[in-house]
């Protein structure tokens, strides 16, 4: 860099050109083209007091020397005396990346380089101003926002006791009350997704076959259904959860008659709306696995009460108008 450049204005730095055998008249177009080639890609440099600034042609949006010096001196309690260059700043742009190299004159080892990917030079200028002030070893008041390239340290917040989002698998067994005749064993399984205090589950229900004796024979009846539930958990912690659910059950109510003149098998659709309340808790928890229990009761409102009769003998399957499930389940999910 040419140290003798004017202190108040930007100047084009030209490489001295010496032509042999050319006078002014012979210089002509060839000489003009040669000068243009040699000067292409050169930098604009200027100095003002204690600061020198150099900008290449692609970085002309970055501040001139007077503007940058004023920005730095606003951060300093006691600006350095003018006249002796102390800091040299070079702005350079390559592709979409702007960079600034800051050098303490006379100490090249103390050079620092800042980079920024913004389209303009405003953010990089703020960082350069702050860094130059620090290099001058003068107490400064740091501006806002923080210098580019330095992310704010993440805050460590203790994890709350409430689990916000996770999914698990649930299996349960219990008793179906009044769904067929009297009490029947039942099994169910479902996959559950929880978001904050809300659950959504999809699964299957099987009310195991129950044998009903009537006259000379018997009727075996069972239900297989798909289940869907939406739940809300007012108490939602790892150690204990209380949730209420509703949804829709849809399946097949099947009965098989045996021991009669004609043995028949009949299937009818079974549709019901559940109202459910359950309480759950934790059994164990390790690094990768969580196990829990759940105890619940479900009131069923069938959309149509299905019955099955044997000709000449009357009804063999006569579900109750009030139906329900009681069950105990095991929950598990992988972290």
JSON list of C-alpha atoms in Angstrom, two decimals, residues 89-264:
[
{"chain": "A", "resi": 89, "resn": "UNK", "atom": "CA", "xyz": [-8.23, -1.88, 7.47]},
{"chain": "A", "resi": 90, "resn": "UNK", "atom": "CA", "xyz": [-8.70, -3.69, 4.16]},
{"chain": "A", "resi": 91, "resn": "UNK", "atom": "CA", "xyz": [-12.25, -4.41, 2.91]},
{"chain": "A", "resi": 92, "resn": "UNK", "atom": "CA", "xyz": [-12.52, -7.21, 0.38]},
{"chain": "A", "resi": 93, "resn": "UNK", "atom": "CA", "xyz": [-15.45, -8.99, -1.28]},
{"chain": "A", "resi": 94, "resn": "UNK", "atom": "CA", "xyz": [-15.25, -12.38, -2.92]},
{"chain": "A", "resi": 95, "resn": "UNK", "atom": "CA", "xyz": [-18.51, -13.79, -4.26]},
{"chain": "A", "resi": 96, "resn": "UNK", "atom": "CA", "xyz": [-21.20, -13.21, -1.63]},
{"chain": "A", "resi": 97, "resn": "UNK", "atom": "CA", "xyz": [-18.73, -12.98, 1.26]},
{"chain": "A", "resi": 98, "resn": "UNK", "atom": "CA", "xyz": [-17.49, -9.64, 2.64]},
{"chain": "A", "resi": 99, "resn": "UNK", "atom": "CA", "xyz": [-14.34, -9.63, 4.73]},
{"chain": "A", "resi": 100, "resn": "UNK", "atom": "CA", "xyz": [-12.25, -7.09, 6.61]},
{"chain": "A", "resi": 101, "resn": "UNK", "atom": "CA", "xyz": [-8.61, -7.53, 7.57]},
{"chain": "A", "resi": 102, "resn": "UNK", "atom": "CA", "xyz": [-7.47, -5.37, 10.50]},
{"chain": "A", "resi": 103, "resn": "UNK", "atom": "CA", "xyz": [-3.74, -4.86, 11.02]},
{"chain": "A", "resi": 104, "resn": "UNK", "atom": "CA", "xyz": [-1.86, -2.90, 13.65]},
{"chain": "A", "resi": 105, "resn": "UNK", "atom": "CA", "xyz": [0.76, -1.03, 11.64]},
{"chain": "A", "resi": 106, "resn": "UNK", "atom": "CA", "xyz": [4.20, -2.32, 12.55]},
{"chain": "A", "resi": 107, "resn": "UNK", "atom": "CA", "xyz": [2.82, -5.55, 14.03]},
{"chain": "A", "resi": 108, "resn": "UNK", "atom": "CA", "xyz": [1.58, -7.83, 11.22]},
{"chain": "A", "resi": 109, "resn": "UNK", "atom": "CA", "xyz": [1.23, -10.74, 13.66]},
{"chain": "A", "resi": 110, "resn": "UNK", "atom": "CA", "xyz": [-1.63, -8.91, 15.40]},
{"chain": "A", "resi": 111, "resn": "UNK", "atom": "CA", "xyz": [-3.83, -8.95, 12.28]},
{"chain": "A", "resi": 112, "resn": "UNK", "atom": "CA", "xyz": [-7.45, -9.95, 12.66]},
{"chain": "A", "resi": 113, "resn": "UNK", "atom": "CA", "xyz": [-9.96, -10.93, 9.99]},
{"chain": "A", "resi": 114, "resn": "UNK", "atom": "CA", "xyz": [-13.77, -10.63, 10.14]},
{"chain": "A", "resi": 115, "resn": "UNK", "atom": "CA", "xyz": [-16.21, -12.15, 7.64]},
{"chain": "A", "resi": 116, "resn": "UNK", "atom": "CA", "xyz": [-19.89, -11.57, 6.95]},
{"chain": "A", "resi": 117, "resn": "UNK", "atom": "CA", "xyz": [-22.36, -12.98, 4.40]},
{"chain": "A", "resi": 118, "resn": "UNK", "atom": "CA", "xyz": [-24.82, -10.07, 4.39]},
{"chain": "A", "resi": 119, "resn": "UNK", "atom": "CA", "xyz": [-25.37, -8.33, 1.05]},
{"chain": "A", "resi": 120, "resn": "UNK", "atom": "CA", "xyz": [-24.47, -4.90, 2.47]},
{"chain": "A", "resi": 121, "resn": "UNK", "atom": "CA", "xyz": [-21.57, -3.81, 4.65]},
{"chain": "A", "resi": 122, "resn": "UNK", "atom": "CA", "xyz": [-23.54, -2.42, 7.59]},
{"chain": "A", "resi": 123, "resn": "UNK", "atom": "CA", "xyz": [-23.17, -5.41, 9.94]},
{"chain": "A", "resi": 124, "resn": "UNK", "atom": "CA", "xyz": [-19.52, -5.90, 9.08]},
{"chain": "A", "resi": 125, "resn": "UNK", "atom": "CA", "xyz": [-18.88, -2.19, 9.68]},
{"chain": "A", "resi": 126, "resn": "UNK", "atom": "CA", "xyz": [-20.26, -2.43, 13.22]},
{"chain": "A", "resi": 127, "resn": "UNK", "atom": "CA", "xyz": [-17.98, -5.37, 13.95]},
{"chain": "A", "resi": 128, "resn": "UNK", "atom": "CA", "xyz": [-14.95, -3.60, 12.47]},
{"chain": "A", "resi": 129, "resn": "UNK", "atom": "CA", "xyz": [-15.61, -0.44, 14.52]},
{"chain": "A", "resi": 130, "resn": "UNK", "atom": "CA", "xyz": [-15.77, -2.40, 17.77]},
{"chain": "A", "resi": 131, "resn": "UNK", "atom": "CA", "xyz": [-12.70, -4.51, 16.96]},
{"chain": "A", "resi": 132, "resn": "UNK", "atom": "CA", "xyz": [-10.59, -1.49, 15.96]},
{"chain": "A", "resi": 133, "resn": "UNK", "atom": "CA", "xyz": [-11.52, 0.21, 19.24]},
{"chain": "A", "resi": 134, "resn": "UNK", "atom": "CA", "xyz": [-10.40, -2.86, 21.15]},
{"chain": "A", "resi": 135, "resn": "UNK", "atom": "CA", "xyz": [-7.14, -2.99, 19.19]},
{"chain": "A", "resi": 136, "resn": "UNK", "atom": "CA", "xyz": [-6.41, 0.57, 20.24]},
{"chain": "A", "resi": 137, "resn": "UNK", "atom": "CA", "xyz": [-6.37, -0.68, 23.84]},
{"chain": "A", "resi": 138, "resn": "UNK", "atom": "CA", "xyz": [-8.75, 2.04, 24.96]},
{"chain": "A", "resi": 139, "resn": "UNK", "atom": "CA", "xyz": [-11.74, 1.42, 27.17]},
{"chain": "A", "resi": 140, "resn": "UNK", "atom": "CA", "xyz": [-14.85, 1.21, 25.02]},
{"chain": "A", "resi": 141, "resn": "UNK", "atom": "CA", "xyz": [-18.59, 1.07, 25.35]},
{"chain": "A", "resi": 142, "resn": "UNK", "atom": "CA", "xyz": [-19.71, -1.81, 23.18]},
{"chain": "A", "resi": 143, "resn": "UNK", "atom": "CA", "xyz": [-22.62, -1.02, 20.85]},
{"chain": "A", "resi": 144, "resn": "UNK", "atom": "CA", "xyz": [-25.72, -3.05, 20.10]},
{"chain": "A", "resi": 145, "resn": "UNK", "atom": "CA", "xyz": [-26.11, -5.36, 18.32]},
{"chain": "A", "resi": 146, "resn": "UNK", "atom": "CA", "xyz": [-23.18, -7.60, 19.26]},
{"chain": "A", "resi": 147, "resn": "UNK", "atom": "CA", "xyz": [-20.30, -7.93, 16.75]},
{"chain": "A", "resi": 148, "resn": "UNK", "atom": "CA", "xyz": [-21.01, -10.19, 13.78]},
{"chain": "A", "resi": 149, "resn": "UNK", "atom": "CA", "xyz": [-19.68, -13.71, 13.98]},
{"chain": "A", "resi": 150, "resn": "UNK", "atom": "CA", "xyz": [-20.14, -14.11, 17.73]},
{"chain": "A", "resi": 151, "resn": "UNK", "atom": "CA", "xyz": [-23.34, -15.95, 18.68]},
{"chain": "A", "resi": 152, "resn": "UNK", "atom": "CA", "xyz": [-24.89, -15.38, 22.06]},
{"chain": "A", "resi": 153, "resn": "UNK", "atom": "CA", "xyz": [-24.15, -18.26, 24.40]},
{"chain": "A", "resi": 154, "resn": "UNK", "atom": "CA", "xyz": [-27.12, -20.61, 24.74]},
{"chain": "A", "resi": 155, "resn": "UNK", "atom": "CA", "xyz": [-29.01, -20.48, 28.01]},
{"chain": "A", "resi": 156, "resn": "UNK", "atom": "CA", "xyz": [-29.27, -23.71, 29.93]},
{"chain": "A", "resi": 157, "resn": "UNK", "atom": "CA", "xyz": [-32.77, -24.12, 31.29]},
{"chain": "A", "resi": 158, "resn": "UNK", "atom": "CA", "xyz": [-33.60, -27.07, 33.56]},
{"chain": "A", "resi": 159, "resn": "UNK", "atom": "CA", "xyz": [-36.00, -29.49, 31.90]},
{"chain": "A", "resi": 160, "resn": "UNK", "atom": "CA", "xyz": [-39.51, -29.16, 33.30]},
{"chain": "A", "resi": 161, "resn": "UNK", "atom": "CA", "xyz": [-41.18, -32.08, 34.98]},
{"chain": "A", "resi": 162, "resn": "UNK", "atom": "CA", "xyz": [-43.87, -32.14, 32.29]},
{"chain": "A", "resi": 163, "resn": "UNK", "atom": "CA", "xyz": [-43.18, -34.24, 29.19]},
{"chain": "A", "resi": 164, "resn": "UNK", "atom": "CA", "xyz": [-44.37, -32.22, 26.20]},
{"chain": "A", "resi": 165, "resn": "UNK", "atom": "CA", "xyz": [-44.14, -34.41, 23.09]},
{"chain": "A", "resi": 166, "resn": "UNK", "atom": "CA", "xyz": [-43.66, -38.13, 22.88]},
{"chain": "A", "resi": 167, "resn": "UNK", "atom": "CA", "xyz": [-45.30, -41.34, 21.65]},
{"chain": "A", "resi": 168, "resn": "UNK", "atom": "CA", "xyz": [-45.74, -44.68, 23.33]},
{"chain": "A", "resi": 169, "resn": "UNK", "atom": "CA", "xyz": [-47.39, -48.11, 23.03]},
{"chain": "A", "resi": 170, "resn": "UNK", "atom": "CA", "xyz": [-50.05, -49.35, 25.41]},
{"chain": "A", "resi": 171, "resn": "UNK", "atom": "CA", "xyz": [-51.52, -52.81, 26.05]},
{"chain": "A", "resi": 172, "resn": "UNK", "atom": "CA", "xyz": [-54.29, -53.56, 28.54]},
{"chain": "A", "resi": 173, "resn": "UNK", "atom": "CA", "xyz": [-56.63, -56.24, 29.74]},
{"chain": "A", "resi": 174, "resn": "UNK", "atom": "CA", "xyz": [-59.79, -56.19, 31.77]},
{"chain": "A", "resi": 175, "resn": "UNK", "atom": "CA", "xyz": [-63.49, -56.88, 31.78]},
{"chain": "A", "resi": 176, "resn": "UNK", "atom": "CA", "xyz": [-66.31, -55.86, 29.46]},
{"chain": "A", "resi": 177, "resn": "UNK", "atom": "CA", "xyz": [-69.49, -55.24, 31.45]},
{"chain": "A", "resi": 178, "resn": "UNK", "atom": "CA", "xyz": [-72.83, -55.74, 29.70]},
{"chain": "A", "resi": 179, "resn": "UNK", "atom": "CA", "xyz": [-71.32, -55.52, 26.21]},
{"chain": "A", "resi": 180, "resn": "UNK", "atom": "CA", "xyz": [-72.24, -59.13, 25.39]},
{"chain": "A", "resi": 181, "resn": "UNK", "atom": "CA", "xyz": [-74.09, -60.80, 28.28]},
{"chain": "A", "resi": 182, "resn": "UNK", "atom": "CA", "xyz": [-72.88, -60.05, 31.80]},
{"chain": "A", "resi": 183, "resn": "UNK", "atom": "CA", "xyz": [-69.09, -59.95, 32.13]},
{"chain": "A", "resi": 184, "resn": "UNK", "atom": "CA", "xyz": [-66.61, -60.90, 29.40]},
{"chain": "A", "resi": 185, "resn": "UNK", "atom": "CA", "xyz": [-62.79, -60.66, 29.31]},
{"chain": "A", "resi": 186, "resn": "UNK", "atom": "CA", "xyz": [-61.31, -58.05, 26.96]},
{"chain": "A", "resi": 187, "resn": "UNK", "atom": "CA", "xyz": [-57.91, -57.16, 25.55]},
{"chain": "A", "resi": 188, "resn": "UNK", "atom": "CA", "xyz": [-56.79, -53.96, 23.81]},
{"chain": "A", "resi": 189, "resn": "UNK", "atom": "CA", "xyz": [-53.69, -52.36, 22.33]},
{"chain": "A", "resi": 190, "resn": "UNK", "atom": "CA", "xyz": [-53.03, -48.89, 20.97]},
{"chain": "A", "resi": 191, "resn": "UNK", "atom": "CA", "xyz": [-50.37, -46.47, 19.86]},
{"chain": "A", "resi": 192, "resn": "UNK", "atom": "CA", "xyz": [-50.53, -43.03, 21.46]},
{"chain": "A", "resi": 193, "resn": "UNK", "atom": "CA", "xyz": [-49.04, -39.66, 20.55]},
{"chain": "A", "resi": 194, "resn": "UNK", "atom": "CA", "xyz": [-48.99, -36.86, 23.13]},
{"chain": "A", "resi": 195, "resn": "UNK", "atom": "CA", "xyz": [-48.58, -33.13, 22.52]},
{"chain": "A", "resi": 196, "resn": "UNK", "atom": "CA", "xyz": [-48.46, -31.15, 25.76]},
{"chain": "A", "resi": 197, "resn": "UNK", "atom": "CA", "xyz": [-51.62, -32.18, 27.64]},
{"chain": "A", "resi": 198, "resn": "UNK", "atom": "CA", "xyz": [-53.42, -33.74, 24.64]},
{"chain": "A", "resi": 199, "resn": "UNK", "atom": "CA", "xyz": [-53.30, -37.37, 23.45]},
{"chain": "A", "resi": 200, "resn": "UNK", "atom": "CA", "xyz": [-54.45, -39.09, 20.29]},
{"chain": "A", "resi": 201, "resn": "UNK", "atom": "CA", "xyz": [-54.51, -42.88, 20.01]},
{"chain": "A", "resi": 202, "resn": "UNK", "atom": "CA", "xyz": [-55.44, -45.53, 17.46]},
{"chain": "A", "resi": 203, "resn": "UNK", "atom": "CA", "xyz": [-55.75, -49.19, 18.39]},
{"chain": "A", "resi": 204, "resn": "UNK", "atom": "CA", "xyz": [-57.82, -52.37, 18.55]},
{"chain": "A", "resi": 205, "resn": "UNK", "atom": "CA", "xyz": [-60.26, -53.94, 21.02]},
{"chain": "A", "resi": 206, "resn": "UNK", "atom": "CA", "xyz": [-61.12, -57.61, 21.36]},
{"chain": "A", "resi": 207, "resn": "UNK", "atom": "CA", "xyz": [-63.92, -58.78, 23.63]},
{"chain": "A", "resi": 208, "resn": "UNK", "atom": "CA", "xyz": [-63.17, -62.48, 23.92]},
{"chain": "A", "resi": 209, "resn": "UNK", "atom": "CA", "xyz": [-65.78, -65.09, 22.97]},
{"chain": "A", "resi": 210, "resn": "UNK", "atom": "CA", "xyz": [-68.38, -65.78, 25.61]},
{"chain": "A", "resi": 211, "resn": "UNK", "atom": "CA", "xyz": [-70.47, -68.95, 25.60]},
{"chain": "A", "resi": 212, "resn": "UNK", "atom": "CA", "xyz": [-74.19, -68.50, 26.30]},
{"chain": "A", "resi": 213, "resn": "UNK", "atom": "CA", "xyz": [-76.19, -71.71, 26.86]},
{"chain": "A", "resi": 214, "resn": "UNK", "atom": "CA", "xyz": [-79.72, -71.77, 25.51]},
{"chain": "A", "resi": 215, "resn": "UNK", "atom": "CA", "xyz": [-81.87, -74.92, 25.18]},
{"chain": "A", "resi": 216, "resn": "UNK", "atom": "CA", "xyz": [-80.07, -77.90, 23.63]},
{"chain": "A", "resi": 217, "resn": "UNK", "atom": "CA", "xyz": [-77.16, -75.81, 22.32]},
{"chain": "A", "resi": 218, "resn": "UNK", "atom": "CA", "xyz": [-75.15, -72.67, 22.94]},
{"chain": "A", "resi": 219, "resn": "UNK", "atom": "CA", "xyz": [-74.11, -69.42, 21.27]},
{"chain": "A", "resi": 220, "resn": "UNK", "atom": "CA", "xyz": [-70.53, -68.08, 21.23]},
{"chain": "A", "resi": 221, "resn": "UNK", "atom": "CA", "xyz": [-70.37, -64.27, 20.85]},
{"chain": "A", "resi": 222, "resn": "UNK", "atom": "CA", "xyz": [-67.43, -61.86, 20.60]},
{"chain": "A", "resi": 223, "resn": "UNK", "atom": "CA", "xyz": [-66.54, -58.38, 19.30]},
{"chain": "A", "resi": 224, "resn": "UNK", "atom": "CA", "xyz": [-63.51, -57.20, 17.33]},
{"chain": "A", "resi": 225, "resn": "UNK", "atom": "CA", "xyz": [-63.21, -53.43, 16.80]},
{"chain": "A", "resi": 226, "resn": "UNK", "atom": "CA", "xyz": [-60.88, -50.60, 15.85]},
{"chain": "A", "resi": 227, "resn": "UNK", "atom": "CA", "xyz": [-60.60, -47.78, 18.38]},
{"chain": "A", "resi": 228, "resn": "UNK", "atom": "CA", "xyz": [-59.69, -44.11, 18.21]},
{"chain": "A", "resi": 229, "resn": "UNK", "atom": "CA", "xyz": [-59.49, -41.74, 21.15]},
{"chain": "A", "resi": 230, "resn": "UNK", "atom": "CA", "xyz": [-58.76, -38.10, 21.84]},
{"chain": "A", "resi": 231, "resn": "UNK", "atom": "CA", "xyz": [-57.71, -37.32, 25.40]},
{"chain": "A", "resi": 232, "resn": "UNK", "atom": "CA", "xyz": [-56.91, -34.40, 27.68]},
{"chain": "A", "resi": 233, "resn": "UNK", "atom": "CA", "xyz": [-54.64, -34.76, 30.70]},
{"chain": "A", "resi": 234, "resn": "UNK", "atom": "CA", "xyz": [-55.17, -32.06, 33.36]},
{"chain": "A", "resi": 235, "resn": "UNK", "atom": "CA", "xyz": [-52.49, -33.82, 35.44]},
{"chain": "A", "resi": 236, "resn": "UNK", "atom": "CA", "xyz": [-49.55, -34.58, 33.15]},
{"chain": "A", "resi": 237, "resn": "UNK", "atom": "CA", "xyz": [-46.32, -35.54, 34.90]},
{"chain": "A", "resi": 238, "resn": "UNK", "atom": "CA", "xyz": [-43.91, -38.44, 34.66]},
{"chain": "A", "resi": 239, "resn": "UNK", "atom": "CA", "xyz": [-44.89, -39.85, 38.06]},
{"chain": "A", "resi": 240, "resn": "UNK", "atom": "CA", "xyz": [-48.66, -39.45, 37.63]},
{"chain": "A", "resi": 241, "resn": "UNK", "atom": "CA", "xyz": [-51.14, -38.61, 34.88]},
{"chain": "A", "resi": 242, "resn": "UNK", "atom": "CA", "xyz": [-54.91, -38.19, 34.96]},
{"chain": "A", "resi": 243, "resn": "UNK", "atom": "CA", "xyz": [-56.69, -38.10, 31.63]},
{"chain": "A", "resi": 244, "resn": "UNK", "atom": "CA", "xyz": [-60.18, -38.07, 30.21]},
{"chain": "A", "resi": 245, "resn": "UNK", "atom": "CA", "xyz": [-60.94, -39.40, 26.73]},
{"chain": "A", "resi": 246, "resn": "UNK", "atom": "CA", "xyz": [-63.65, -39.80, 24.15]},
{"chain": "A", "resi": 247, "resn": "UNK", "atom": "CA", "xyz": [-63.62, -41.08, 20.60]},
{"chain": "A", "resi": 248, "resn": "UNK", "atom": "CA", "xyz": [-65.21, -43.72, 18.39]},
{"chain": "A", "resi": 249, "resn": "UNK", "atom": "CA", "xyz": [-65.19, -47.54, 18.33]},
{"chain": "A", "resi": 250, "resn": "UNK", "atom": "CA", "xyz": [-66.19, -49.44, 15.16]},
{"chain": "A", "resi": 251, "resn": "UNK", "atom": "CA", "xyz": [-66.15, -53.19, 14.68]},
{"chain": "A", "resi": 252, "resn": "UNK", "atom": "CA", "xyz": [-67.99, -56.49, 14.17]},
{"chain": "A", "resi": 253, "resn": "UNK", "atom": "CA", "xyz": [-70.28, -58.21, 16.68]},
{"chain": "A", "resi": 254, "resn": "UNK", "atom": "CA", "xyz": [-70.24, -61.91, 15.75]},
{"chain": "A", "resi": 255, "resn": "UNK", "atom": "CA", "xyz": [-72.32, -64.81, 17.13]},
{"chain": "A", "resi": 256, "resn": "UNK", "atom": "CA", "xyz": [-72.06, -68.55, 16.32]},
{"chain": "A", "resi": 257, "resn": "UNK", "atom": "CA", "xyz": [-74.89, -70.96, 17.21]},
{"chain": "A", "resi": 258, "resn": "UNK", "atom": "CA", "xyz": [-74.02, -74.64, 17.85]},
{"chain": "A", "resi": 259, "resn": "UNK", "atom": "CA", "xyz": [-76.03, -77.70, 18.88]},
{"chain": "A", "resi": 260, "resn": "UNK", "atom": "CA", "xyz": [-79.21, -76.76, 17.06]},
{"chain": "A", "resi": 261, "resn": "UNK", "atom": "CA", "xyz": [-80.99, -78.14, 14.00]},
{"chain": "A", "resi": 262, "resn": "UNK", "atom": "CA", "xyz": [-79.17, -75.50, 11.96]},
{"chain": "A", "resi": 263, "resn": "UNK", "atom": "CA", "xyz": [-75.86, -74.10, 13.18]},
{"chain": "A", "resi": 264, "resn": "UNK", "atom": "CA", "xyz": [-75.57, -70.51, 11.99]}
]
